[in-house]
Amino acid sequence: MPPHDETSPVGPSGGPPRRPPAARAPGSGGARRPSGGTRGRTTSARDGGSRPGGSRPTGARPAGGAPGGKKARTKKQRRRRRLKVLLGLVVGMFVLLGVFVGVVYATTEVPDPSSVQNAQTTVVYYADGTTEMARLGDTNRTNVELAQVSEPARNAILAAENRNFYSDPGISFTGIVRAAWNNLTGGSTQGGSTITQQYVKNAFLSSEQTFSRKFQELFLAVKLDNEYSKDDILENYLNTIYFGRGAYGIEAAANTFFGVPAAQLTPQQGAVLAVLVRSPSSYDPENNPEGAQDRWGLVLDAMVEEGWMTQAERDASVYPPIAPRPESSALGIPTGPEGLVVSQAIDELEARGYSDEQIRAGGLRITTTVDKATQDAARASVLEVMEGEPANLRQALVAVDPRTGAVRAYYGGEIGAGEGAVDYAQTRRQPGSSMKPYVLATALDQGIGVNSRRDGSSPQEFPDREAPVRNSGGASCAACTLVEAMTRSLNTTFYGLAYEVGPENVRATALAATGMPETWPATTGGLLDDQPTLTAPNSGGVTGSSIGIGEYEMRPIDQAVGFATFANGGVRHNAHFVARVTDTTGAVLLESGADAGEQVLSADVANDTTFALEGVAQYSRRSLDGGREVAAKTGTQGIDADDNSDAWMVGYTPSLSTAVWMGSDRYEPIRNSDGAIIYGSGLPGAIWQQFMDTVLAGTPEEDLPNSPKIRGDTGEGVPAPVTTAPPTQSAPTTQSAPTTQPAPETTTPSAPTTTTPPTTTQPVPQPQPQPVPGDTDGDGVPDLGGQGPGNGDQGDGDGEQNGSPAPAPGQVAQPTG
């Protein structure tokens, strides 16, 4: 018997004879016999079973094969399969998208351009949302045919906005991608639109920056491009654009800016108008000559690149003269005091991203925070108190809700728009002793309580000042508490306290409480522009101890907000004028309620600062009706030892903070109709008192703190006097009325400090405002920082003298802001 293969069946098979298995290819899973043959697998035979008739012969199966003999897919095969599935899904999505786009395109209707409603009037309301304050958007529009627009002007518009207008499909794919990316990443949502898209947005859609609006814009633009000629679209576009100064359409713009019809526009004039398309207010040559001319040059360069102007013509181009802004350019802003409120609301919306065109011609409904009755009371208080007073006097009143930051009343002068309009609520003036609460708050934060005692004797010398500091009227108190020193407004106490706690810390407290910027913004070219706030100008940002007696400029609105922070437990809300914005259908576009607020001072510091201010109104004989509790501070800034230039009264209840300022356009003595010196407790105090009594009448009385929270003295206190000071020498407590006349308060010129040298700039005749002696900020205000002889605040009845260099009488002040 021949030897058996070890894999051969041992017993007889019940089926047909097995065929020898086919030889395996090299590398297959079978084992090779020594002779080179491949062994067959005989599992079924080994198990004693036989294959059913007709079944697949037991062939060689690769090692690791799938059950049942199915060959496993390789990684490459699996990857190909996944790619095919993914490709199928993508193709399916594109098919569905194509169907969707086709349906939307077919159902999109393009409005007839002749039915477009242009330039809807924007209405500004008082806080009740129904009483109108103003209607904006005096419209100047004359539609013309495209042939009536000079070809150079058309080319200038195309060069600036859409060079490929005549060849594009109505939309910009790169612009769409860029806009989508910006939306996803939180960047700007504007840019990249074609002229067709711009026309669709301006004529048929709102200006809100949303995906749905952009989606509509794309379909309308494509369909418009298919249904109308390029010339028709360009003609309608040129008649729709807002160019600023109330001019809608290129014909009105040509007349407004150059006094010629659109048919006579030169390439240079057309380029000026092309620049205005992007931002009419930002690039008005009268507002921004440098920026307007820079972009004008870029438009001409683009015209050269497109072959619409030769290089020689470009080189010979000169910026064309621009017509002065017409008197009607106020565009509906009231010329009365409320016009300043409207201007502030417009500025606020522009800061939030609204364009000039949206605001003036978008049919917006703007509800302000200003209450009609409160605003009327502010104006009436000013006019009634100032009746018969000298005509050179100027006033400002700002009232803020401490709990929200909403501006309830805003009086910056009688002229609200047009020639002679100056917003005195935004002017930078020295606050005098109304700065002292911030010094006290800084001391409180360092653990120096209001019952701590400091040397308030007069005069005193300090290491950082050459001239001695003096109190007004010879007032002196060798060991007054800080409450007494605040009520009597002792300069020596608060100059020394600022020196003790660090003037830079006082500055930080004031900036936190008021929300003032770190640097003054550039406005009208004054020397304060771009200078650090609450510092001596051109001193490298140095803040001296003279901050304690108010020698660095602030604005009335800053003081209203700063004192509101004390009233609100140390939580600051930024001042705002806009409460709500809706469109013509009533849909809310902006809801501008109170911001979250920021706890910039501790509640205990705010409590104790308020406690220290509760006796000032009574001491200054400006108590409110019915004995209503109120915290207040007077302030006066002097020109010299005899006369004052600025006077303040600032005070609050928990529900209303009001700042009143009085001065003049020129840095000259301010005196009343009797020829008497004006102090903070005088005419400004009378305005403040009448206003507060009027608007608070009938409202619940609100309690102020009746005791301090911060005890002790971590600083350089002095012991209490052994004997009680005579009644004529001591200040009344916050609970009792004074028994003597309050001492006057004024900031007068002082000698130069060691840190800020006096200026020697000579004044020049008006009308050009120039620096004055001691005035380094260019707005006519003596910038002290410890300059000048004699530190005395004689003027508002709180006994303060704050040193200030004397400007030349008659010097013009430069209102800023």
PDB file of C-alpha atoms in Angstrom, residues 369-469:
ATOM      1  CA  THR A 369     -33.696 108.257  26.731  1.00  0.00           C
ATOM      2  CA  VAL A 370     -34.454 111.959  27.218  1.00  0.00           C
ATOM      3  CA  ASP A 371     -37.708 112.602  29.050  1.00  0.00           C
ATOM      4  CA  LYS A 372     -39.718 115.501  27.622  1.00  0.00           C
ATOM      5  CA  ALA A 373     -40.797 116.950  30.976  1.00  0.00           C
ATOM      6  CA  THR A 374     -37.301 116.617  32.419  1.00  0.00           C
ATOM      7  CA  GLN A 375     -35.746 118.250  29.358  1.00  0.00           C
ATOM      8  CA  ASP A 376     -38.240 121.101  29.537  1.00  0.00           C
ATOM      9  CA  ALA A 377     -37.434 121.576  33.219  1.00  0.00           C
ATOM     10  CA  ALA A 378     -33.715 121.758  32.438  1.00  0.00           C
ATOM     11  CA  ARG A 379     -34.167 124.478  29.863  1.00  0.00           C
ATOM     12  CA  ALA A 380     -36.677 126.403  31.969  1.00  0.00           C
ATOM     13  CA  SER A 381     -34.328 126.329  34.968  1.00  0.00           C
ATOM     14  CA  VAL A 382     -31.506 127.785  32.917  1.00  0.00           C
ATOM     15  CA  LEU A 383     -33.593 130.457  31.218  1.00  0.00           C
ATOM     16  CA  GLU A 384     -35.419 131.566  34.348  1.00  0.00           C
ATOM     17  CA  VAL A 385     -32.324 131.791  36.546  1.00  0.00           C
ATOM     18  CA  MET A 386     -30.299 133.504  33.813  1.00  0.00           C
ATOM     19  CA  GLU A 387     -32.947 136.066  32.868  1.00  0.00           C
ATOM     20  CA  GLY A 388     -31.346 139.486  32.941  1.00  0.00           C
ATOM     21  CA  GLU A 389     -27.844 138.091  33.480  1.00  0.00           C
ATOM     22  CA  PRO A 390     -24.882 139.067  31.252  1.00  0.00           C
ATOM     23  CA  ALA A 391     -25.033 137.746  27.698  1.00  0.00           C
ATOM     24  CA  ASN A 392     -21.488 136.369  27.753  1.00  0.00           C
ATOM     25  CA  LEU A 393     -22.386 133.631  30.233  1.00  0.00           C
ATOM     26  CA  ARG A 394     -22.787 130.051  28.997  1.00  0.00           C
ATOM     27  CA  GLN A 395     -24.393 127.087  30.752  1.00  0.00           C
ATOM     28  CA  ALA A 396     -24.660 123.313  30.541  1.00  0.00           C
ATOM     29  CA  LEU A 397     -26.851 120.860  32.431  1.00  0.00           C
ATOM     30  CA  VAL A 398     -26.721 117.060  32.193  1.00  0.00           C
ATOM     31  CA  ALA A 399     -28.968 114.745  34.228  1.00  0.00           C
ATOM     32  CA  VAL A 400     -28.351 110.978  34.276  1.00  0.00           C
ATOM     33  CA  ASP A 401     -30.239 108.057  35.788  1.00  0.00           C
ATOM     34  CA  PRO A 402     -27.637 106.426  38.086  1.00  0.00           C
ATOM     35  CA  ARG A 403     -29.272 103.006  37.813  1.00  0.00           C
ATOM     36  CA  THR A 404     -29.108 102.783  34.014  1.00  0.00           C
ATOM     37  CA  GLY A 405     -26.878 105.525  32.611  1.00  0.00           C
ATOM     38  CA  ALA A 406     -29.820 106.874  30.594  1.00  0.00           C
ATOM     39  CA  VAL A 407     -29.490 110.605  29.949  1.00  0.00           C
ATOM     40  CA  ARG A 408     -32.763 112.168  31.132  1.00  0.00           C
ATOM     41  CA  ALA A 409     -32.001 115.812  30.366  1.00  0.00           C
ATOM     42  CA  TYR A 410     -29.290 117.380  28.245  1.00  0.00           C
ATOM     43  CA  TYR A 411     -28.846 121.115  27.848  1.00  0.00           C
ATOM     44  CA  GLY A 412     -25.666 122.254  26.123  1.00  0.00           C
ATOM     45  CA  GLY A 413     -26.800 125.651  24.928  1.00  0.00           C
ATOM     46  CA  GLU A 414     -29.637 127.331  23.062  1.00  0.00           C
ATOM     47  CA  ILE A 415     -28.295 126.703  19.552  1.00  0.00           C
ATOM     48  CA  GLY A 416     -28.662 123.049  18.604  1.00  0.00           C
ATOM     49  CA  ALA A 417     -27.528 123.068  14.967  1.00  0.00           C
ATOM     50  CA  GLY A 418     -26.134 125.336  12.295  1.00  0.00           C
ATOM     51  CA  GLU A 419     -23.994 128.407  12.693  1.00  0.00           C
ATOM     52  CA  GLY A 420     -22.985 129.183  16.270  1.00  0.00           C
ATOM     53  CA  ALA A 421     -23.896 125.751  17.634  1.00  0.00           C
ATOM     54  CA  VAL A 422     -21.596 124.708  20.486  1.00  0.00           C
ATOM     55  CA  ASP A 423     -22.330 121.826  22.825  1.00  0.00           C
ATOM     56  CA  TYR A 424     -21.152 123.132  26.187  1.00  0.00           C
ATOM     57  CA  ALA A 425     -22.062 119.835  27.867  1.00  0.00           C
ATOM     58  CA  GLN A 426     -19.065 118.395  26.001  1.00  0.00           C
ATOM     59  CA  THR A 427     -16.575 121.209  26.647  1.00  0.00           C
ATOM     60  CA  ARG A 428     -13.449 120.458  28.649  1.00  0.00           C
ATOM     61  CA  ARG A 429     -13.272 122.752  31.640  1.00  0.00           C
ATOM     62  CA  GLN A 430     -11.548 122.646  35.028  1.00  0.00           C
ATOM     63  CA  PRO A 431     -13.895 121.271  37.696  1.00  0.00           C
ATOM     64  CA  GLY A 432     -12.391 123.028  40.708  1.00  0.00           C
ATOM     65  CA  SER A 433     -13.532 121.609  44.049  1.00  0.00           C
ATOM     66  CA  SER A 434     -16.143 119.353  42.434  1.00  0.00           C
ATOM     67  CA  MET A 435     -13.143 117.045  41.929  1.00  0.00           C
ATOM     68  CA  LYS A 436     -12.656 116.500  45.683  1.00  0.00           C
ATOM     69  CA  PRO A 437     -15.080 113.544  46.049  1.00  0.00           C
ATOM     70  CA  TYR A 438     -12.757 111.425  43.890  1.00  0.00           C
ATOM     71  CA  VAL A 439      -9.862 112.222  46.235  1.00  0.00           C
ATOM     72  CA  LEU A 440     -11.967 111.151  49.195  1.00  0.00           C
ATOM     73  CA  ALA A 441     -13.035 107.943  47.443  1.00  0.00           C
ATOM     74  CA  THR A 442      -9.379 107.084  46.813  1.00  0.00           C
ATOM     75  CA  ALA A 443      -8.550 107.649  50.471  1.00  0.00           C
ATOM     76  CA  LEU A 444     -11.501 105.516  51.558  1.00  0.00           C
ATOM     77  CA  ASP A 445     -10.318 102.706  49.312  1.00  0.00           C
ATOM     78  CA  GLN A 446      -6.986 102.832  51.163  1.00  0.00           C
ATOM     79  CA  GLY A 447      -8.655 102.564  54.558  1.00  0.00           C
ATOM     80  CA  ILE A 448      -8.774 106.243  55.491  1.00  0.00           C
ATOM     81  CA  GLY A 449     -12.243 106.818  56.943  1.00  0.00           C
ATOM     82  CA  VAL A 450     -14.317 109.980  56.624  1.00  0.00           C
ATOM     83  CA  ASN A 451     -13.841 110.736  60.319  1.00  0.00           C
ATOM     84  CA  SER A 452     -10.070 110.736  59.919  1.00  0.00           C
ATOM     85  CA  ARG A 453      -8.520 114.109  60.617  1.00  0.00           C
ATOM     86  CA  ARG A 454      -6.135 116.047  58.414  1.00  0.00           C
ATOM     87  CA  ASP A 455      -4.387 119.376  58.667  1.00  0.00           C
ATOM     88  CA  GLY A 456      -6.536 121.968  56.939  1.00  0.00           C
ATOM     89  CA  SER A 457      -4.646 125.022  58.118  1.00  0.00           C
ATOM     90  CA  SER A 458      -3.857 127.686  55.560  1.00  0.00           C
ATOM     91  CA  PRO A 459      -1.461 128.372  53.947  1.00  0.00           C
ATOM     92  CA  GLN A 460       0.528 125.139  53.619  1.00  0.00           C
ATOM     93  CA  GLU A 461       3.561 124.105  51.610  1.00  0.00           C
ATOM     94  CA  PHE A 462       3.977 120.705  49.945  1.00  0.00           C
ATOM     95  CA  PRO A 463       7.088 118.933  48.616  1.00  0.00           C
ATOM     96  CA  ASP A 464       5.779 118.802  45.028  1.00  0.00           C
ATOM     97  CA  ARG A 465       4.769 122.456  44.820  1.00  0.00           C
ATOM     98  CA  GLU A 466       6.703 125.688  44.937  1.00  0.00           C
ATOM     99  CA  ALA A 467       3.883 128.012  45.972  1.00  0.00           C
ATOM    100  CA  PRO A 468       1.886 127.485  49.153  1.00  0.00           C
ATOM    101  CA  VAL A 469      -1.673 126.206  48.984  1.00  0.00           C
TER     102      VAL A 469
END
